[in-house]
């Protein structure tokens, strides 16, 4: 690994070399935002529940230059689907 290339690109390149072409990234806001900022995503699923109130938490990653492609409701959860524009 080198310091002049982001960790996101290093991991992506390593996965490609291993012929792993699809990865689900679940993580904290910082990890997810790093993939978004690098443009290394092709779908995001944002799950929200308007009935659940937990107080203060960490802000979710901010998606830029994307379009909502769908929505699904499961019980009190709403899943919004996004793709890069």
PDB file of C-alpha atoms in Angstrom:
ATOM      1  CA  UNK A   1       0.000   0.000   0.000  1.00  0.00           C
ATOM      2  CA  UNK A   2       1.214   3.473  -0.786  1.00  0.00           C
ATOM      3  CA  UNK A   3       0.467   6.808   0.815  1.00  0.00           C
ATOM      4  CA  UNK A   4      -0.111   8.609  -2.500  1.00  0.00           C
ATOM      5  CA  UNK A   5      -3.167   6.485  -3.409  1.00  0.00           C
ATOM      6  CA  UNK A   6      -6.285   6.482  -1.247  1.00  0.00           C
ATOM      7  CA  UNK A   7      -7.134   3.407   0.790  1.00  0.00           C
ATOM      8  CA  UNK A   8     -10.430   3.143  -1.126  1.00  0.00           C
ATOM      9  CA  UNK A   9      -8.590   2.818  -4.442  1.00  0.00           C
ATOM     10  CA  UNK A  10      -6.022   0.437  -2.953  1.00  0.00           C
ATOM     11  CA  UNK A  11      -8.738  -1.869  -1.626  1.00  0.00           C
ATOM     12  CA  UNK A  12     -10.680  -1.636  -4.903  1.00  0.00           C
ATOM     13  CA  UNK A  13      -7.564  -2.520  -6.913  1.00  0.00           C
ATOM     14  CA  UNK A  14      -6.783  -5.464  -4.625  1.00  0.00           C
ATOM     15  CA  UNK A  15     -10.337  -6.788  -4.991  1.00  0.00           C
ATOM     16  CA  UNK A  16     -10.118  -6.422  -8.767  1.00  0.00           C
ATOM     17  CA  UNK A  17      -6.836  -8.355  -8.843  1.00  0.00           C
ATOM     18  CA  UNK A  18      -8.598 -11.129  -6.911  1.00  0.00           C
ATOM     19  CA  UNK A  19     -11.391 -11.050  -9.510  1.00  0.00           C
ATOM     20  CA  UNK A  20     -13.912  -9.892  -6.892  1.00  0.00           C
ATOM     21  CA  UNK A  21     -16.197  -7.612  -8.834  1.00  0.00           C
ATOM     22  CA  UNK A  22     -18.993  -6.947  -6.356  1.00  0.00           C
ATOM     23  CA  UNK A  23     -18.676  -5.778  -2.759  1.00  0.00           C
ATOM     24  CA  UNK A  24     -21.193  -4.628  -0.183  1.00  0.00           C
ATOM     25  CA  UNK A  25     -19.731  -1.939   2.052  1.00  0.00           C
ATOM     26  CA  UNK A  26     -21.331  -1.573   5.459  1.00  0.00           C
ATOM     27  CA  UNK A  27     -19.629   0.637   7.905  1.00  0.00           C
ATOM     28  CA  UNK A  28     -19.554   3.850   9.770  1.00  0.00           C
ATOM     29  CA  UNK A  29     -20.249   7.221   8.233  1.00  0.00           C
ATOM     30  CA  UNK A  30     -16.557   7.937   7.619  1.00  0.00           C
ATOM     31  CA  UNK A  31     -15.926   4.715   5.691  1.00  0.00           C
ATOM     32  CA  UNK A  32     -19.078   5.083   3.606  1.00  0.00           C
ATOM     33  CA  UNK A  33     -18.386   8.763   2.900  1.00  0.00           C
ATOM     34  CA  UNK A  34     -14.882   7.892   1.678  1.00  0.00           C
ATOM     35  CA  UNK A  35     -16.337   5.572  -0.975  1.00  0.00           C
ATOM     36  CA  UNK A  36     -18.890   8.238  -1.975  1.00  0.00           C
ATOM     37  CA  UNK A  37     -16.228  10.973  -2.159  1.00  0.00           C
ATOM     38  CA  UNK A  38     -14.012   8.773  -4.360  1.00  0.00           C
ATOM     39  CA  UNK A  39     -16.925   7.992  -6.681  1.00  0.00           C
ATOM     40  CA  UNK A  40     -16.455   4.302  -5.948  1.00  0.00           C
ATOM     41  CA  UNK A  41     -20.084   3.282  -5.670  1.00  0.00           C
ATOM     42  CA  UNK A  42     -22.807   2.197  -8.043  1.00  0.00           C
ATOM     43  CA  UNK A  43     -25.777   1.806  -5.687  1.00  0.00           C
ATOM     44  CA  UNK A  44     -26.730   3.072  -2.258  1.00  0.00           C
ATOM     45  CA  UNK A  45     -29.591   1.867  -0.119  1.00  0.00           C
ATOM     46  CA  UNK A  46     -30.644   4.282   2.585  1.00  0.00           C
ATOM     47  CA  UNK A  47     -32.834   2.736   5.282  1.00  0.00           C
ATOM     48  CA  UNK A  48     -34.817   5.093   7.485  1.00  0.00           C
ATOM     49  CA  UNK A  49     -37.476   4.658  10.121  1.00  0.00           C
ATOM     50  CA  UNK A  50     -39.539   7.744  10.946  1.00  0.00           C
ATOM     51  CA  UNK A  51     -41.133   6.025  13.981  1.00  0.00           C
ATOM     52  CA  UNK A  52     -37.829   5.358  15.727  1.00  0.00           C
ATOM     53  CA  UNK A  53     -36.378   8.225  17.750  1.00  0.00           C
ATOM     54  CA  UNK A  54     -32.913   7.609  19.218  1.00  0.00           C
ATOM     55  CA  UNK A  55     -31.766  11.164  19.846  1.00  0.00           C
ATOM     56  CA  UNK A  56     -28.388  12.359  18.671  1.00  0.00           C
ATOM     57  CA  UNK A  57     -26.270  10.154  16.484  1.00  0.00           C
ATOM     58  CA  UNK A  58     -23.728  10.395  13.728  1.00  0.00           C
ATOM     59  CA  UNK A  59     -24.786  12.036  10.482  1.00  0.00           C
ATOM     60  CA  UNK A  60     -25.284   9.723   7.536  1.00  0.00           C
ATOM     61  CA  UNK A  61     -22.994   9.972   4.513  1.00  0.00           C
ATOM     62  CA  UNK A  62     -23.937  12.716   2.065  1.00  0.00           C
ATOM     63  CA  UNK A  63     -24.695  11.479  -1.439  1.00  0.00           C
ATOM     64  CA  UNK A  64     -23.878  13.906  -4.239  1.00  0.00           C
ATOM     65  CA  UNK A  65     -24.606  13.754  -7.955  1.00  0.00           C
ATOM     66  CA  UNK A  66     -27.062  10.902  -7.616  1.00  0.00           C
ATOM     67  CA  UNK A  67     -30.602  10.046  -8.543  1.00  0.00           C
ATOM     68  CA  UNK A  68     -33.215   8.168  -6.571  1.00  0.00           C
ATOM     69  CA  UNK A  69     -34.170   5.038  -8.490  1.00  0.00           C
ATOM     70  CA  UNK A  70     -36.696   3.450  -6.184  1.00  0.00           C
ATOM     71  CA  UNK A  71     -38.278   3.112  -2.807  1.00  0.00           C
ATOM     72  CA  UNK A  72     -39.534   0.153  -0.805  1.00  0.00           C
ATOM     73  CA  UNK A  73     -41.498   0.118   2.435  1.00  0.00           C
ATOM     74  CA  UNK A  74     -41.082  -2.773   4.848  1.00  0.00           C
ATOM     75  CA  UNK A  75     -43.093  -2.417   8.030  1.00  0.00           C
ATOM     76  CA  UNK A  76     -42.007   0.951   9.479  1.00  0.00           C
ATOM     77  CA  UNK A  77     -38.779   1.112   7.427  1.00  0.00           C
ATOM     78  CA  UNK A  78     -38.368   2.928   4.135  1.00  0.00           C
ATOM     79  CA  UNK A  79     -35.529   1.882   1.840  1.00  0.00           C
ATOM     80  CA  UNK A  80     -34.524   4.469  -0.756  1.00  0.00           C
ATOM     81  CA  UNK A  81     -32.374   3.331  -3.678  1.00  0.00           C
ATOM     82  CA  UNK A  82     -29.850   5.687  -5.309  1.00  0.00           C
ATOM     83  CA  UNK A  83     -27.449   5.462  -8.251  1.00  0.00           C
ATOM     84  CA  UNK A  84     -24.799   7.972  -9.350  1.00  0.00           C
ATOM     85  CA  UNK A  85     -26.103  10.460 -11.920  1.00  0.00           C
TER      86      UNK A  85
END
